[in-house]
mmCIF file of C-alpha atoms in Angstrom:
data_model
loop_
_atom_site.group_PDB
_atom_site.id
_atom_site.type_symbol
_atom_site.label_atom_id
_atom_site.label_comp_id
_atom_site.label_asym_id
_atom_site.label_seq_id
_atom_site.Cartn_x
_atom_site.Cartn_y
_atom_site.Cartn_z
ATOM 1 C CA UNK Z 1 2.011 -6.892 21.099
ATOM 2 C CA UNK Z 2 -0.414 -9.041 19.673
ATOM 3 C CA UNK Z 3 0.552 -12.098 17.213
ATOM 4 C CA UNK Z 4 -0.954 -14.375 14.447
ATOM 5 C CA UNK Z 5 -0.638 -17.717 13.719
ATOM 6 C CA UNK Z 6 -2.047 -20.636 12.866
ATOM 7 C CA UNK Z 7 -2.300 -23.269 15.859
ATOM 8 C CA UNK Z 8 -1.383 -26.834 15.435
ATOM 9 C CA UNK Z 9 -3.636 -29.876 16.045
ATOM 10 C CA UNK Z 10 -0.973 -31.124 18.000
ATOM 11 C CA UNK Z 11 -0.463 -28.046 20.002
ATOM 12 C CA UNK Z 12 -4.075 -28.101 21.286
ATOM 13 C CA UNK Z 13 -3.677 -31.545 22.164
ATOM 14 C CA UNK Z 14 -0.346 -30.946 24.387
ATOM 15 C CA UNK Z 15 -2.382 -27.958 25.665
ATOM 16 C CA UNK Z 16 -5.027 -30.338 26.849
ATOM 17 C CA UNK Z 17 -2.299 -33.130 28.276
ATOM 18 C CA UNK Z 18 -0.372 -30.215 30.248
ATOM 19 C CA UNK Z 19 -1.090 -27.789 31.808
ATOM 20 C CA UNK Z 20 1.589 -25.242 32.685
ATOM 21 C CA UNK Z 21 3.184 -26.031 29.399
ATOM 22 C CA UNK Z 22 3.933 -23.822 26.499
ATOM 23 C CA UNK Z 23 1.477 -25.331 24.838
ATOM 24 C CA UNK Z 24 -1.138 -24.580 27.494
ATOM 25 C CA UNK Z 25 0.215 -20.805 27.141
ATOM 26 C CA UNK Z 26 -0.501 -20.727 23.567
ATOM 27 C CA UNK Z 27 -4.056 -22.136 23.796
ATOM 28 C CA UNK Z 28 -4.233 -18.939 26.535
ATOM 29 C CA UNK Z 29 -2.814 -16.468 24.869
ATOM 30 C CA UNK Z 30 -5.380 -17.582 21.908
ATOM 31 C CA UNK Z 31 -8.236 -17.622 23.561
ATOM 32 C CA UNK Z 32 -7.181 -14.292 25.790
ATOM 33 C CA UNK Z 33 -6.980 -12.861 22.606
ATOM 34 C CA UNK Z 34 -3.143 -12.208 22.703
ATOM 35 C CA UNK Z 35 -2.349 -14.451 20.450
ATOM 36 C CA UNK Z 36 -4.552 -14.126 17.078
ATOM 37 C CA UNK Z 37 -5.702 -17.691 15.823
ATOM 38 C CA UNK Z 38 -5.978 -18.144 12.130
ATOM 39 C CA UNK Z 39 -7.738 -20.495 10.735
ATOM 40 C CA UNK Z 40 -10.555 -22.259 7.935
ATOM 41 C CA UNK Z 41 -13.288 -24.333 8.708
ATOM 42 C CA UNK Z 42 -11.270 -27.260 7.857
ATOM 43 C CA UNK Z 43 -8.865 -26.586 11.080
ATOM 44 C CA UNK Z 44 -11.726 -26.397 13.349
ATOM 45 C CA UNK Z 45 -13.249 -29.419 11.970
ATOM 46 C CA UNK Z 46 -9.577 -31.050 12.441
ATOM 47 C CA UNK Z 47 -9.389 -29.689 16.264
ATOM 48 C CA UNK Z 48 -13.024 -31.843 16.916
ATOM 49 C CA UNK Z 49 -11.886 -34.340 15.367
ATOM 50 C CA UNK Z 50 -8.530 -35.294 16.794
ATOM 51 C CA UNK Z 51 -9.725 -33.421 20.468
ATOM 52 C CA UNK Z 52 -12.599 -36.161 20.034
ATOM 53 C CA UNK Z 53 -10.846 -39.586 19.779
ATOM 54 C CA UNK Z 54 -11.403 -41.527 22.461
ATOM 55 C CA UNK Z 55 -7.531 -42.740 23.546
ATOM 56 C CA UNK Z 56 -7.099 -39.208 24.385
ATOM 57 C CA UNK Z 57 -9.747 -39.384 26.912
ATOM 58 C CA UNK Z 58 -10.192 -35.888 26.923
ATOM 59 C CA UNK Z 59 -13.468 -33.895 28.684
ATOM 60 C CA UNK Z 60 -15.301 -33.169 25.855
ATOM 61 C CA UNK Z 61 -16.546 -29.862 27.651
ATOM 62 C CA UNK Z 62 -13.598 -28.197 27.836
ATOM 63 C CA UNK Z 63 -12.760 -29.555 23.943
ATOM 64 C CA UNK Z 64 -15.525 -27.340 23.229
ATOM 65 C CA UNK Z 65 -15.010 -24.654 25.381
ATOM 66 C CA UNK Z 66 -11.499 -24.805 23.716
ATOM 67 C CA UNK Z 67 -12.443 -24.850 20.131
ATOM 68 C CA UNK Z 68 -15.187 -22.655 20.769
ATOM 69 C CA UNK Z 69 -13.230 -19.910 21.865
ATOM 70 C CA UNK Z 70 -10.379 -19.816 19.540
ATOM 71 C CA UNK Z 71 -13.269 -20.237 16.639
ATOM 72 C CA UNK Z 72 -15.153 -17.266 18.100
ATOM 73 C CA UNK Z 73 -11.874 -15.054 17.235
ATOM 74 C CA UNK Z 74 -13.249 -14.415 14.210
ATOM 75 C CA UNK Z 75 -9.929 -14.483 12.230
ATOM 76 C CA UNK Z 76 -10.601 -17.320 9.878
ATOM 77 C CA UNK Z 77 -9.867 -16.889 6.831
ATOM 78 C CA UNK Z 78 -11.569 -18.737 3.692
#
């Protein structure tokens, strides 16, 4: 069964903290394409954004693999 919904900034950013974690399984299930991201432009711009500050220290490779794959869903909506 496949579900939709719209995935937190501060999901992603657990995701990226823990692995293992349900967060980590959503972020998964997104970008396996079990889960069904929604989302504008202005949530992706938000996921650089917050993924980007520099306290979080995170690999800004895998940011973008992250964000690129949930934005590549292709179920934005406007």
């Amino acid at each position: 069964m496949r579900y939709y919904a719209v995935i937190g900034t501060n999901v992603l950013v657990s995701a990226m903290f823990k692995f293992q974690s349900v967060p980590e399984q959503i972020a998964n299930e997104a970008l396996l394409g079990d889960l069904i991201p929604l989302f504008s432009d202005e949530i992706i711009a938000e996921y650089r954004d917050v993924l980007a500050r520099p306290k979080f220290k995170f690999d800004q490779n895998t940011v973008e693999i992250l964000i690129d794959g949930i934005a590549n869903c292709r179920c934005a909506w406007n």
